[in-house]
């Protein structure tokens, strides 16, 4: 992306110790999104092609995608003298706009809207883009919402700029909790890939490394009640729960290791 300055995390994801800087909100669309001394070309990292006010600039049409509708406006660009094919463009995040490629620009609030949908209800890109396109229609946007592929690349470029520090804090245990439980599975795979060899990463086999020094934390069980855990293991691994025929009931009760509470 053309925008490159680091961005604070969304306001709703902040904790007290975070930097209190917040994302700028685009309230009105500027008639011209202009270059300044911090504008540069994305051709190199770290960036080298900076805006030079003594060289000519071009004004071009661009599209700014907001929460409800998109607008056409003008952006100022300058040919990069370093790579000679790229264009230097405004970062624009200070006015609440993320500049993807000097043609498609996005309100930071729109990109953050996807982040909140994704983190609160695991919304895939394609669903969110479809419902945003409906919202644009409801608001009679003269410019339709962008295709999912472009939005996806914009969102990942934006997410790279977010300063999500490694300063997690539990409201009860404080910083650096001994145990954290992560629910990071938001992907799925096709059923045809579901082989019998697939097993959870926690299962062990004869090649598993034995670490004798490890002391487990007490009471980490998801189900705290021991008798309930035993019952669940019994149901999963015990004998079939099919009811035996009447004349076999006596035998099964005496022979079986378990007694099914009928
Ligand atoms: Zn360049
Ligand atoms: Zn805690």
Short mmCIF file of C-alpha atoms and ligand atoms in Angstrom, two decimals:
data_model
loop_
_atom_site.label_atom_id
_atom_site.label_comp_id
_atom_site.label_asym_id
_atom_site.label_seq_id
_atom_site.Cartn_x
_atom_site.Cartn_y
_atom_site.Cartn_z
CA UNK A 1 0.00 0.00 0.00
CA UNK A 2 0.96 3.66 -0.33
CA UNK A 3 -0.03 4.32 3.32
CA UNK A 4 2.79 3.14 5.54
CA UNK A 5 2.57 4.96 8.90
CA UNK A 6 1.83 2.73 11.90
CA UNK A 7 -1.74 2.85 13.21
CA UNK A 8 -3.13 2.44 16.73
CA UNK A 9 -5.31 -0.62 17.44
CA UNK A 10 -9.09 -0.15 17.22
CA UNK A 11 -10.49 1.85 20.15
CA UNK A 12 -12.68 -1.08 21.27
CA UNK A 13 -9.66 -3.41 21.46
CA UNK A 14 -7.51 -1.15 23.63
CA UNK A 15 -6.42 -1.87 27.18
CA UNK A 16 -5.52 0.81 29.73
CA UNK A 17 -1.75 0.55 29.20
CA UNK A 18 -2.06 1.07 25.41
CA UNK A 19 -1.02 4.28 23.77
CA UNK A 20 -4.17 6.42 23.85
CA UNK A 21 -3.76 7.58 20.23
CA UNK A 22 -6.88 6.60 18.24
CA UNK A 23 -7.59 6.09 14.55
CA UNK A 24 -8.50 9.31 12.76
CA UNK A 25 -12.11 9.42 11.56
CA UNK A 26 -12.90 10.67 8.04
CA UNK A 27 -15.84 13.07 8.54
CA UNK A 28 -15.84 14.76 5.14
CA UNK A 29 -14.26 13.88 1.82
CA UNK A 30 -11.46 16.31 0.92
CA UNK A 31 -11.67 17.84 -2.56
CA UNK A 32 -7.99 17.13 -2.96
CA UNK A 33 -5.92 14.57 -1.10
CA UNK A 34 -2.57 16.28 -1.30
CA UNK A 35 1.07 15.26 -0.98
CA UNK A 36 3.20 16.36 1.95
CA UNK A 37 6.81 15.91 3.05
CA UNK A 38 6.04 12.44 4.47
CA UNK A 39 4.60 11.12 1.17
CA UNK A 40 6.58 8.43 -0.60
CA UNK A 41 6.52 5.60 -3.14
CA UNK A 42 6.14 2.01 -1.88
CA UNK A 43 8.82 0.73 -4.30
CA UNK A 44 11.38 0.04 -1.56
CA UNK A 45 11.37 -0.96 2.07
CA UNK A 46 12.52 0.99 4.01
CA UNK A 47 11.06 3.71 1.84
CA UNK A 48 13.40 5.80 -0.29
CA UNK A 49 11.37 7.66 -2.95
CA UNK A 50 10.14 10.78 -1.12
CA UNK A 51 8.02 13.65 -2.37
CA UNK A 52 10.07 16.52 -3.76
CA UNK A 53 8.15 19.82 -3.85
CA UNK A 54 10.43 21.16 -6.59
CA UNK A 55 9.32 18.49 -9.08
CA UNK A 56 5.99 18.42 -11.02
CA UNK A 57 2.90 16.72 -9.59
CA UNK A 58 -0.19 15.21 -11.24
CA UNK A 59 -3.83 15.38 -10.16
CA UNK A 60 -5.80 12.20 -10.75
CA UNK A 61 -9.26 10.86 -10.05
CA UNK A 62 -9.52 8.38 -7.17
CA UNK A 63 -12.27 6.61 -5.21
CA UNK A 64 -12.68 6.78 -1.46
CA UNK A 65 -14.77 3.96 0.02
CA UNK A 66 -16.59 4.99 3.19
CA UNK A 67 -18.88 3.04 5.52
CA UNK A 68 -22.09 3.84 3.60
CA UNK A 69 -21.02 4.95 0.15
CA UNK A 70 -18.04 5.72 -2.07
CA UNK A 71 -16.95 9.10 -3.38
CA UNK A 72 -14.89 10.21 -6.32
CA UNK A 73 -12.30 12.86 -5.57
CA UNK A 74 -8.85 14.04 -6.65
CA UNK A 75 -5.49 12.80 -5.44
CA UNK A 76 -2.10 14.42 -5.90
CA UNK A 77 0.72 12.12 -7.04
CA UNK A 78 4.29 12.53 -8.22
CA UNK A 79 6.39 10.19 -10.39
CA UNK A 80 8.98 8.41 -8.29
CA UNK A 81 12.52 9.28 -9.33
CA UNK A 82 13.90 6.21 -7.60
CA UNK A 83 12.01 3.39 -9.34
CA UNK A 84 10.77 5.51 -12.32
CA UNK A 85 7.55 3.44 -12.72
CA UNK A 86 5.82 4.02 -9.36
CA UNK A 87 4.02 7.08 -8.04
CA UNK A 88 4.51 8.86 -4.75
CA UNK A 89 1.16 9.33 -3.02
CA UNK A 90 -0.22 10.76 0.23
CA UNK A 91 -0.25 8.50 3.31
CA UNK A 92 -3.59 10.12 4.32
CA UNK A 93 -4.06 8.08 7.52
CA UNK A 94 -3.95 11.35 9.51
CA UNK A 95 -7.23 12.33 7.80
CA UNK A 96 -8.76 8.89 8.40
CA UNK A 97 -8.07 7.46 4.93
CA UNK A 98 -6.01 4.42 3.94
CA UNK A 99 -4.35 4.78 0.52
CA UNK A 100 -4.05 1.39 -1.17
CA UNK A 101 -2.73 2.30 -4.62
CA UNK A 102 -3.49 6.00 -5.29
CA UNK A 103 -6.71 4.93 -7.02
CA UNK A 104 -8.68 2.97 -4.37
CA UNK A 105 -8.68 4.53 -0.91
CA UNK A 106 -10.62 3.39 2.15
CA UNK A 107 -11.94 5.10 5.28
CA UNK A 108 -10.10 3.67 8.31
CA UNK A 109 -13.52 3.24 9.95
CA UNK A 110 -14.56 0.95 7.08
CA UNK A 111 -11.46 -1.24 7.46
CA UNK A 112 -12.00 -1.30 11.21
CA UNK A 113 -15.62 -2.30 10.64
CA UNK A 114 -14.40 -5.49 8.98
CA UNK A 115 -11.95 -6.10 11.86
CA UNK A 116 -14.77 -5.90 14.39
CA UNK A 117 -17.03 -8.18 12.34
CA UNK A 118 -14.20 -10.66 11.93
CA UNK A 119 -13.25 -10.70 15.61
CA UNK A 120 -16.78 -10.62 17.05
CA UNK A 121 -18.54 -13.01 14.69
CA UNK A 122 -15.90 -14.67 12.44
CA UNK A 123 -17.27 -12.99 9.32
CA UNK A 124 -15.50 -14.12 6.13
CA UNK A 125 -14.40 -11.44 3.66
CA UNK A 126 -16.87 -12.54 1.03
CA UNK A 127 -19.90 -12.22 3.38
CA UNK A 128 -18.84 -8.85 4.73
CA UNK A 129 -18.14 -7.49 1.23
CA UNK A 130 -21.58 -8.73 0.09
CA UNK A 131 -23.41 -7.07 2.99
CA UNK A 132 -21.40 -3.84 2.57
CA UNK A 133 -22.38 -3.84 -1.12
CA UNK A 134 -26.05 -4.09 0.01
CA UNK A 135 -25.53 -1.17 2.39
CA UNK A 136 -24.06 0.88 -0.48
CA UNK A 137 -27.16 0.08 -2.54
CA UNK A 138 -29.45 1.16 0.32
CA UNK A 139 -27.59 4.46 0.53
CA UNK A 140 -27.81 4.94 -3.26
CA UNK A 141 -24.05 5.07 -3.63
CA UNK A 142 -23.31 6.09 -7.21
CA UNK A 143 -20.11 4.05 -7.03
CA UNK A 144 -20.65 0.35 -6.17
CA UNK A 145 -18.58 -1.29 -3.44
CA UNK A 146 -15.26 -2.79 -4.44
CA UNK A 147 -14.65 -6.46 -5.34
CA UNK A 148 -13.75 -8.83 -2.54
CA UNK A 149 -10.22 -9.51 -3.87
CA UNK A 150 -9.26 -5.83 -3.75
CA UNK A 151 -10.82 -5.34 -0.34
CA UNK A 152 -9.00 -8.37 1.02
CA UNK A 153 -5.64 -7.04 -0.15
CA UNK A 154 -6.49 -3.57 1.28
CA UNK A 155 -7.46 -5.03 4.65
CA UNK A 156 -4.30 -7.13 4.98
CA UNK A 157 -2.13 -4.13 4.05
CA UNK A 158 -3.99 -2.07 6.68
CA UNK A 159 -3.74 -4.81 9.33
CA UNK A 160 0.06 -4.88 8.82
CA UNK A 161 0.20 -1.25 9.97
CA UNK A 162 -1.79 -1.83 13.16
CA UNK A 163 0.37 -1.73 16.27
CA UNK A 164 -0.88 -4.79 18.08
CA UNK A 165 1.78 -5.03 20.76
CA UNK A 166 2.40 -8.20 22.70
CA UNK A 167 0.98 -6.70 25.87
CA UNK A 168 -1.93 -8.99 26.65
CA UNK A 169 -3.48 -8.57 30.06
CA UNK A 170 -6.19 -10.53 31.84
CA UNK A 171 -8.58 -8.33 33.83
CA UNK A 172 -8.28 -10.75 36.77
CA UNK A 173 -4.71 -12.12 36.66
CA UNK A 174 -2.95 -9.00 35.34
CA UNK A 175 -0.10 -9.11 32.78
CA UNK A 176 1.52 -12.33 31.52
CA UNK A 177 -1.02 -14.87 32.82
CA UNK A 178 0.45 -18.35 33.46
CA UNK A 179 -2.15 -19.92 31.20
CA UNK A 180 -3.75 -18.43 28.14
CA UNK A 181 -6.32 -20.25 26.04
CA UNK A 182 -6.30 -19.23 22.40
CA UNK A 183 -9.11 -19.80 20.01
CA UNK A 184 -7.40 -19.06 16.74
CA UNK A 185 -9.13 -21.48 14.37
CA UNK A 186 -11.00 -19.42 11.84
CA UNK A 187 -10.10 -21.53 8.81
CA UNK A 188 -11.64 -24.74 7.63
CA UNK A 189 -10.58 -27.32 5.07
CA UNK A 190 -12.44 -29.45 2.62
CA UNK A 191 -14.00 -32.64 3.94
CA UNK A 192 -11.94 -34.68 1.44
CA UNK A 193 -8.81 -33.72 3.39
CA UNK A 194 -10.21 -35.28 6.55
CA UNK A 195 -8.01 -38.39 6.75
CA UNK A 196 -8.00 -40.95 9.53
CA UNK A 197 -4.42 -39.86 10.35
CA UNK A 198 -5.61 -36.38 11.30
CA UNK A 199 -5.56 -35.95 15.07
CA UNK A 200 -5.44 -33.08 17.54
CA UNK A 201 -1.95 -31.66 18.26
CA UNK A 202 -2.33 -32.73 21.90
CA UNK A 203 -2.57 -36.49 21.20
CA UNK A 204 0.52 -38.59 21.95
CA UNK A 205 2.08 -41.70 20.39
CA UNK A 206 5.17 -43.90 20.94
CA UNK A 207 7.44 -41.29 19.30
CA UNK A 208 6.25 -38.45 21.50
CA UNK A 209 8.97 -36.76 23.49
CA UNK A 210 8.74 -37.40 27.23
CA UNK A 211 9.54 -34.33 29.31
CA UNK A 212 9.81 -35.50 32.89
CA UNK A 213 10.50 -32.04 34.32
CA UNK A 214 7.08 -30.70 33.39
CA UNK A 215 4.75 -30.02 36.30
CA UNK A 216 1.19 -29.47 35.20
CA UNK A 217 -0.77 -26.63 36.67
CA UNK A 218 -3.56 -27.88 38.92
CA UNK A 219 -7.20 -27.61 37.96
CA UNK A 220 -6.76 -26.81 34.28
CA UNK A 221 -9.55 -29.13 33.27
CA UNK A 222 -12.24 -27.59 31.16
CA UNK A 223 -14.82 -29.57 33.16
CA UNK A 224 -13.99 -29.04 36.82
CA UNK A 225 -16.12 -31.86 38.27
CA UNK A 226 -14.13 -35.11 38.34
CA UNK A 227 -17.11 -37.47 38.38
CA UNK A 228 -18.60 -35.77 35.34
CA UNK A 229 -15.29 -36.13 33.46
CA UNK A 230 -15.24 -39.85 34.31
CA UNK A 231 -18.79 -40.23 33.04
CA UNK A 232 -17.88 -38.53 29.77
CA UNK A 233 -14.83 -40.79 29.30
CA UNK A 234 -17.08 -43.75 30.03
CA UNK A 235 -19.56 -42.69 27.37
CA UNK A 236 -16.77 -42.11 24.82
CA UNK A 237 -14.67 -45.21 25.48
CA UNK A 238 -16.94 -47.61 27.42
CA UNK A 239 -19.03 -50.42 25.95
CA UNK A 240 -21.74 -49.74 23.42
CA UNK A 241 -24.74 -47.97 24.86
CA UNK A 242 -27.17 -50.09 22.81
CA UNK A 243 -29.65 -51.76 25.10
CA UNK A 244 -28.91 -55.49 25.37
CA UNK A 245 -31.78 -57.91 24.73
CA UNK A 246 -33.74 -58.83 27.89
CA UNK A 247 -32.20 -62.31 28.37
CA UNK A 248 -28.65 -60.86 28.09
CA UNK A 249 -29.15 -58.22 30.73
CA UNK A 250 -28.10 -60.42 33.65
CA UNK A 251 -24.95 -61.63 31.84
CA UNK A 252 -23.88 -58.17 30.79
CA UNK A 253 -24.31 -56.89 34.31
CA UNK A 254 -22.08 -59.52 35.80
CA UNK A 255 -19.49 -59.81 33.00
CA UNK A 256 -19.05 -56.22 32.05
CA UNK A 257 -16.49 -54.06 33.74
CA UNK A 258 -18.99 -51.23 33.75
CA UNK A 259 -22.57 -51.26 34.83
CA UNK A 260 -24.79 -49.19 32.61
CA UNK A 261 -27.14 -47.23 34.84
CA UNK A 262 -30.38 -48.23 33.14
ZN1 LIG B 1 9.32 4.32 -6.43
ZN1 LIG B 2 -7.03 -14.32 34.17
#
